[in-house]
Amino acid sequence: MSYRELVEEVNKPKSNTGVSLVSSESKSNYNQESLVRFDTSKKIPLYYISADGGEPSNDIIESYQEIENIIGDVFEDFHTLRYDLTVFRDPNFPKQNRGNGKFTSKNFYEELGIDYGIIVAEGTGYFNKEWNPDPQKMCANASSEPYSGGTEIHINSETGFYAPDTVLWVNMGNGVDMGNGKKCEWDKETVVHETAHAMGMFNHLSIFGDGPQWSPEAKKVLEIIYKNAGGTKYSDLAL
């Protein structure tokens, strides 16, 4: 596959990814014929939310620095926020990690002063045994909210960029006890991988998820996505 074909293959979400693209104007399904991504004409805010309001780990910080090494200085520094996200976890599934349906994005973002960007949180990774019985294989994910496997992204139909009120979550770890007190493991590559999902690499490929979590070829694909404007036809992508 050529790099243009790889970008198209990864950027047009398949039905099994849980990703849906919606036109920000019509609120109907977005008819995707070209590249979609975050608009980086302004920096993307980063938020780290935890129950104690602490700082993200070095692994998380360095993961976003690695992405910037690929596509440029596109992120703000992390804003740390205090919030106990477990209020959105369903206690009826103690050996899974699922939402309870109480998360309301409008109220939540208004309360915390968030209107755009990427939220990183730990322990909020979606784990549903109906999808996969192995908590390690569902240790982290990107989504529209915590404890969720779904991602809905509104796209400006004129530009192909994400809508200016887009907020996406990168959920690291699912908190499920795998035995002997062990929980699923994730590392910097996992953070980069899940963030790349949020940034437009929606589907797994042999170079991205179906093989290694991250690879030199995956880096090149992300670089191409952010080298080209939203709405660029895949056949016209600058490499």
mmCIF file of C-alpha atoms in Angstrom:
data_model
loop_
_atom_site.group_PDB
_atom_site.id
_atom_site.type_symbol
_atom_site.label_atom_id
_atom_site.label_comp_id
_atom_site.label_asym_id
_atom_site.label_seq_id
_atom_site.Cartn_x
_atom_site.Cartn_y
_atom_site.Cartn_z
ATOM 1 C CA MET A 1 0.000 0.000 0.000
ATOM 2 C CA SER A 2 1.214 3.518 -0.776
ATOM 3 C CA TYR A 3 1.230 6.129 1.990
ATOM 4 C CA ARG A 4 -1.716 7.906 0.381
ATOM 5 C CA GLU A 5 -3.641 4.624 0.491
ATOM 6 C CA LEU A 6 -2.586 4.028 4.110
ATOM 7 C CA VAL A 7 -3.858 7.474 5.136
ATOM 8 C CA GLU A 8 -7.204 6.848 3.452
ATOM 9 C CA GLU A 9 -7.429 3.386 4.984
ATOM 10 C CA VAL A 10 -6.797 4.669 8.515
ATOM 11 C CA ASN A 11 -8.727 7.967 8.286
ATOM 12 C CA LYS A 12 -12.118 6.702 7.042
ATOM 13 C CA PRO A 13 -13.654 5.014 10.092
ATOM 14 C CA LYS A 14 -14.973 1.485 9.688
ATOM 15 C CA SER A 15 -18.185 0.358 11.334
ATOM 16 C CA ASN A 16 -16.386 -1.820 13.912
ATOM 17 C CA THR A 17 -14.350 1.063 15.341
ATOM 18 C CA GLY A 18 -17.159 2.752 17.242
ATOM 19 C CA VAL A 19 -16.271 6.018 15.473
ATOM 20 C CA SER A 20 -18.971 8.038 13.740
ATOM 21 C CA LEU A 21 -18.457 11.276 11.824
ATOM 22 C CA VAL A 22 -21.289 13.808 11.830
ATOM 23 C CA SER A 23 -21.697 16.977 9.795
ATOM 24 C CA SER A 24 -21.540 19.917 12.201
ATOM 25 C CA GLU A 25 -23.995 21.803 9.982
ATOM 26 C CA SER A 26 -26.695 19.233 9.225
ATOM 27 C CA LYS A 27 -26.121 16.958 12.263
ATOM 28 C CA SER A 28 -26.473 14.008 9.887
ATOM 29 C CA ASN A 29 -23.830 11.464 8.906
ATOM 30 C CA TYR A 30 -20.815 13.139 7.338
ATOM 31 C CA ASN A 31 -20.236 12.030 3.753
ATOM 32 C CA GLN A 32 -16.490 11.582 3.941
ATOM 33 C CA GLU A 33 -14.548 11.847 0.703
ATOM 34 C CA SER A 34 -11.370 13.461 2.004
ATOM 35 C CA LEU A 35 -9.091 13.978 4.998
ATOM 36 C CA VAL A 36 -10.494 14.869 8.430
ATOM 37 C CA ARG A 37 -8.487 15.956 11.467
ATOM 38 C CA PHE A 38 -8.088 18.497 14.251
ATOM 39 C CA ASP A 39 -7.514 22.084 13.103
ATOM 40 C CA THR A 40 -4.053 22.985 14.408
ATOM 41 C CA SER A 41 -4.121 26.641 13.347
ATOM 42 C CA LYS A 42 -4.499 27.132 17.102
ATOM 43 C CA LYS A 43 -2.980 24.839 19.694
ATOM 44 C CA ILE A 44 -5.058 21.935 20.964
ATOM 45 C CA PRO A 45 -5.720 22.235 24.717
ATOM 46 C CA LEU A 46 -4.718 19.206 26.804
ATOM 47 C CA TYR A 47 -6.442 18.354 30.084
ATOM 48 C CA TYR A 48 -5.506 15.774 32.693
ATOM 49 C CA ILE A 49 -8.390 14.946 35.014
ATOM 50 C CA SER A 50 -7.947 12.998 38.228
ATOM 51 C CA ALA A 51 -9.626 12.689 41.614
ATOM 52 C CA ASP A 52 -6.766 14.515 43.344
ATOM 53 C CA GLY A 53 -6.029 17.099 40.659
ATOM 54 C CA GLY A 54 -2.458 15.830 40.304
ATOM 55 C CA GLU A 55 -0.064 16.129 37.384
ATOM 56 C CA PRO A 56 0.084 13.573 34.561
ATOM 57 C CA SER A 57 2.920 11.066 34.683
ATOM 58 C CA ASN A 58 6.128 11.567 32.737
ATOM 59 C CA ASP A 59 5.018 8.762 30.400
ATOM 60 C CA ILE A 60 1.918 10.755 29.442
ATOM 61 C CA ILE A 61 3.776 14.050 29.074
ATOM 62 C CA GLU A 62 6.552 12.454 27.008
ATOM 63 C CA SER A 63 3.989 10.757 24.750
ATOM 64 C CA TYR A 64 2.578 14.116 23.703
ATOM 65 C CA GLN A 65 6.087 15.460 23.245
ATOM 66 C CA GLU A 66 6.761 12.525 20.917
ATOM 67 C CA ILE A 67 3.683 13.388 18.852
ATOM 68 C CA GLU A 68 4.872 16.989 18.632
ATOM 69 C CA ASN A 69 8.227 15.728 17.395
ATOM 70 C CA ILE A 70 6.299 14.253 14.466
ATOM 71 C CA ILE A 71 3.772 16.972 13.606
ATOM 72 C CA GLY A 72 5.025 20.132 15.299
ATOM 73 C CA ASP A 73 4.115 22.249 18.315
ATOM 74 C CA VAL A 74 0.362 21.621 18.221
ATOM 75 C CA PHE A 75 -0.554 21.152 21.914
ATOM 76 C CA GLU A 76 -0.930 23.460 24.857
ATOM 77 C CA ASP A 77 0.706 22.339 28.098
ATOM 78 C CA PHE A 78 -1.478 20.132 30.266
ATOM 79 C CA HIS A 79 -4.184 21.786 32.361
ATOM 80 C CA THR A 80 -4.799 19.699 35.502
ATOM 81 C CA LEU A 81 -8.332 19.410 36.837
ATOM 82 C CA ARG A 82 -9.807 17.728 39.905
ATOM 83 C CA TYR A 83 -12.862 15.518 39.402
ATOM 84 C CA ASP A 84 -13.790 12.050 40.623
ATOM 85 C CA LEU A 85 -14.772 10.431 37.342
ATOM 86 C CA THR A 86 -15.908 7.196 39.015
ATOM 87 C CA VAL A 87 -19.345 8.821 39.457
ATOM 88 C CA PHE A 88 -19.811 7.948 35.769
ATOM 89 C CA ARG A 89 -18.823 4.276 36.181
ATOM 90 C CA ASP A 90 -21.493 1.571 36.364
ATOM 91 C CA PRO A 91 -21.087 -0.357 39.662
ATOM 92 C CA ASN A 92 -23.334 -3.134 38.369
ATOM 93 C CA PHE A 93 -20.373 -4.440 36.365
ATOM 94 C CA PRO A 94 -17.554 -4.605 38.953
ATOM 95 C CA LYS A 95 -15.352 -6.791 36.747
ATOM 96 C CA GLN A 96 -15.833 -4.548 33.721
ATOM 97 C CA ASN A 97 -15.422 -0.810 33.153
ATOM 98 C CA ARG A 98 -18.549 0.673 31.677
ATOM 99 C CA GLY A 99 -20.376 3.964 31.874
ATOM 100 C CA ASN A 100 -23.601 4.382 33.822
ATOM 101 C CA GLY A 101 -25.269 6.786 31.377
ATOM 102 C CA LYS A 102 -24.993 9.766 33.745
ATOM 103 C CA PHE A 103 -22.270 11.651 31.867
ATOM 104 C CA THR A 104 -23.689 14.775 30.238
ATOM 105 C CA SER A 105 -21.048 16.514 28.184
ATOM 106 C CA LYS A 106 -22.669 19.968 28.206
ATOM 107 C CA ASN A 107 -22.934 20.134 31.997
ATOM 108 C CA PHE A 108 -19.552 18.529 32.615
ATOM 109 C CA TYR A 109 -17.609 20.778 30.238
ATOM 110 C CA GLU A 110 -19.376 23.915 31.459
ATOM 111 C CA GLU A 111 -18.524 23.043 35.062
ATOM 112 C CA LEU A 112 -14.840 22.511 34.272
ATOM 113 C CA GLY A 113 -14.490 25.267 31.677
ATOM 114 C CA ILE A 114 -13.611 22.961 28.789
ATOM 115 C CA ASP A 115 -14.737 23.846 25.263
ATOM 116 C CA TYR A 116 -12.185 22.139 22.980
ATOM 117 C CA GLY A 117 -9.310 19.713 23.134
ATOM 118 C CA ILE A 118 -8.194 16.325 24.421
ATOM 119 C CA ILE A 119 -8.806 14.996 27.916
ATOM 120 C CA VAL A 120 -6.493 12.324 29.322
ATOM 121 C CA ALA A 121 -7.695 10.303 32.294
ATOM 122 C CA GLU A 122 -6.601 7.103 34.015
ATOM 123 C CA GLY A 123 -8.863 4.212 34.968
ATOM 124 C CA THR A 124 -11.562 5.235 32.493
ATOM 125 C CA GLY A 125 -10.718 2.811 29.664
ATOM 126 C CA TYR A 126 -13.797 1.053 28.327
ATOM 127 C CA PHE A 127 -13.869 -2.671 29.121
ATOM 128 C CA ASN A 128 -16.927 -4.646 28.073
ATOM 129 C CA LYS A 129 -16.658 -8.435 28.080
ATOM 130 C CA GLU A 130 -19.131 -8.582 25.226
ATOM 131 C CA TRP A 131 -16.451 -6.912 23.068
ATOM 132 C CA ASN A 132 -13.471 -8.850 24.432
ATOM 133 C CA PRO A 133 -13.143 -10.959 27.600
ATOM 134 C CA ASP A 134 -9.479 -9.998 28.140
ATOM 135 C CA PRO A 135 -9.046 -6.730 30.106
ATOM 136 C CA GLN A 136 -5.487 -6.354 28.801
ATOM 137 C CA LYS A 137 -6.791 -6.170 25.246
ATOM 138 C CA MET A 138 -9.177 -3.387 26.249
ATOM 139 C CA CYS A 139 -6.765 -1.510 28.497
ATOM 140 C CA ALA A 140 -7.095 1.908 26.840
ATOM 141 C CA ASN A 141 -9.141 3.700 24.205
ATOM 142 C CA ALA A 142 -10.132 7.005 22.671
ATOM 143 C CA SER A 143 -13.774 8.064 22.943
ATOM 144 C CA SER A 144 -16.274 10.890 23.357
ATOM 145 C CA GLU A 145 -16.611 10.356 27.107
ATOM 146 C CA PRO A 146 -15.138 8.306 29.980
ATOM 147 C CA TYR A 147 -15.999 4.609 30.307
ATOM 148 C CA SER A 148 -17.299 4.570 26.724
ATOM 149 C CA GLY A 149 -16.368 2.723 23.556
ATOM 150 C CA GLY A 150 -18.000 5.224 21.200
ATOM 151 C CA THR A 151 -16.562 8.287 19.507
ATOM 152 C CA GLU A 152 -18.699 10.856 17.729
ATOM 153 C CA ILE A 153 -16.810 13.624 15.942
ATOM 154 C CA HIS A 154 -18.506 16.595 14.293
ATOM 155 C CA ILE A 155 -16.842 17.695 11.072
ATOM 156 C CA ASN A 156 -17.047 21.104 9.408
ATOM 157 C CA SER A 157 -18.265 20.145 5.946
ATOM 158 C CA GLU A 158 -16.589 23.153 4.350
ATOM 159 C CA THR A 159 -13.109 22.518 5.748
ATOM 160 C CA GLY A 160 -12.876 18.867 6.764
ATOM 161 C CA PHE A 161 -11.606 19.949 10.191
ATOM 162 C CA TYR A 162 -13.118 18.791 13.467
ATOM 163 C CA ALA A 163 -15.716 21.241 14.772
ATOM 164 C CA PRO A 164 -14.297 23.954 17.083
ATOM 165 C CA ASP A 165 -16.134 22.517 20.120
ATOM 166 C CA THR A 166 -14.646 19.025 19.749
ATOM 167 C CA VAL A 167 -13.582 17.372 23.001
ATOM 168 C CA LEU A 168 -12.205 13.833 22.881
ATOM 169 C CA TRP A 169 -11.020 11.519 25.646
ATOM 170 C CA VAL A 170 -7.906 9.369 25.840
ATOM 171 C CA ASN A 171 -8.675 6.757 28.503
ATOM 172 C CA MET A 172 -5.654 4.995 29.973
ATOM 173 C CA GLY A 173 -6.184 1.784 31.951
ATOM 174 C CA ASN A 174 -9.466 0.167 32.943
ATOM 175 C CA GLY A 175 -8.767 -0.485 36.627
ATOM 176 C CA VAL A 176 -10.032 -4.081 36.467
ATOM 177 C CA ASP A 177 -8.298 -6.594 38.751
ATOM 178 C CA MET A 178 -6.791 -9.293 36.527
ATOM 179 C CA GLY A 179 -5.815 -11.459 39.529
ATOM 180 C CA ASN A 180 -3.174 -11.102 42.256
ATOM 181 C CA GLY A 181 -3.965 -7.399 42.367
ATOM 182 C CA LYS A 182 -2.614 -6.881 38.855
ATOM 183 C CA LYS A 183 -4.262 -4.472 36.448
ATOM 184 C CA CYS A 184 -3.828 -4.103 32.708
ATOM 185 C CA GLU A 185 -0.565 -2.496 31.659
ATOM 186 C CA TRP A 186 -0.009 0.435 29.318
ATOM 187 C CA ASP A 187 3.010 2.481 28.339
ATOM 188 C CA LYS A 188 4.036 5.526 26.289
ATOM 189 C CA GLU A 189 3.358 3.707 23.013
ATOM 190 C CA THR A 190 -0.187 3.032 24.205
ATOM 191 C CA VAL A 191 -0.741 6.716 24.954
ATOM 192 C CA VAL A 192 0.590 7.708 21.526
ATOM 193 C CA HIS A 193 -1.534 5.033 19.844
ATOM 194 C CA GLU A 194 -4.775 6.099 21.534
ATOM 195 C CA THR A 195 -4.072 9.776 20.941
ATOM 196 C CA ALA A 196 -3.455 9.013 17.266
ATOM 197 C CA HIS A 197 -6.930 7.458 17.183
ATOM 198 C CA ALA A 198 -8.369 10.716 18.496
ATOM 199 C CA MET A 199 -6.356 12.705 15.967
ATOM 200 C CA GLY A 200 -7.643 10.921 12.886
ATOM 201 C CA MET A 201 -6.042 7.467 12.737
ATOM 202 C CA PHE A 202 -9.350 5.748 13.390
ATOM 203 C CA ASN A 203 -8.747 2.236 12.033
ATOM 204 C CA HIS A 204 -6.141 -0.342 12.942
ATOM 205 C CA LEU A 205 -3.689 -1.449 10.269
ATOM 206 C CA SER A 206 -0.838 -3.946 10.232
ATOM 207 C CA ILE A 207 1.461 -1.008 11.062
ATOM 208 C CA PHE A 208 -0.878 0.372 13.726
ATOM 209 C CA GLY A 209 -2.603 -1.866 16.227
ATOM 210 C CA ASP A 210 -3.060 -5.041 14.198
ATOM 211 C CA GLY A 211 0.718 -5.455 14.460
ATOM 212 C CA PRO A 212 2.746 -3.102 16.630
ATOM 213 C CA GLN A 213 0.896 -0.411 18.575
ATOM 214 C CA TRP A 214 3.157 2.162 16.939
ATOM 215 C CA SER A 215 5.745 1.990 14.183
ATOM 216 C CA PRO A 216 7.869 4.183 11.899
ATOM 217 C CA GLU A 217 5.227 3.756 9.190
ATOM 218 C CA ALA A 218 2.459 4.842 11.585
ATOM 219 C CA LYS A 219 4.511 7.944 12.451
ATOM 220 C CA LYS A 220 4.729 8.769 8.750
ATOM 221 C CA VAL A 221 0.965 8.370 8.341
ATOM 222 C CA LEU A 222 0.289 10.774 11.234
ATOM 223 C CA GLU A 223 2.835 13.209 9.800
ATOM 224 C CA ILE A 224 1.085 13.167 6.415
ATOM 225 C CA ILE A 225 -2.338 13.685 8.007
ATOM 226 C CA TYR A 226 -1.118 16.825 9.783
ATOM 227 C CA LYS A 227 0.980 18.052 6.875
ATOM 228 C CA ASN A 228 -2.202 18.376 4.809
ATOM 229 C CA ALA A 229 -5.258 20.509 5.464
ATOM 230 C CA GLY A 230 -8.586 18.991 6.380
ATOM 231 C CA GLY A 231 -10.664 18.361 3.259
ATOM 232 C CA THR A 232 -7.655 17.373 1.128
ATOM 233 C CA LYS A 233 -8.498 14.556 -1.266
ATOM 234 C CA TYR A 234 -6.485 11.467 -0.481
ATOM 235 C CA SER A 235 -5.141 11.327 -4.035
ATOM 236 C CA ASP A 236 -3.795 14.885 -3.604
ATOM 237 C CA LEU A 237 -2.028 14.388 -0.276
ATOM 238 C CA ALA A 238 1.442 15.906 -0.029
ATOM 239 C CA LEU A 239 3.875 13.319 1.274
#
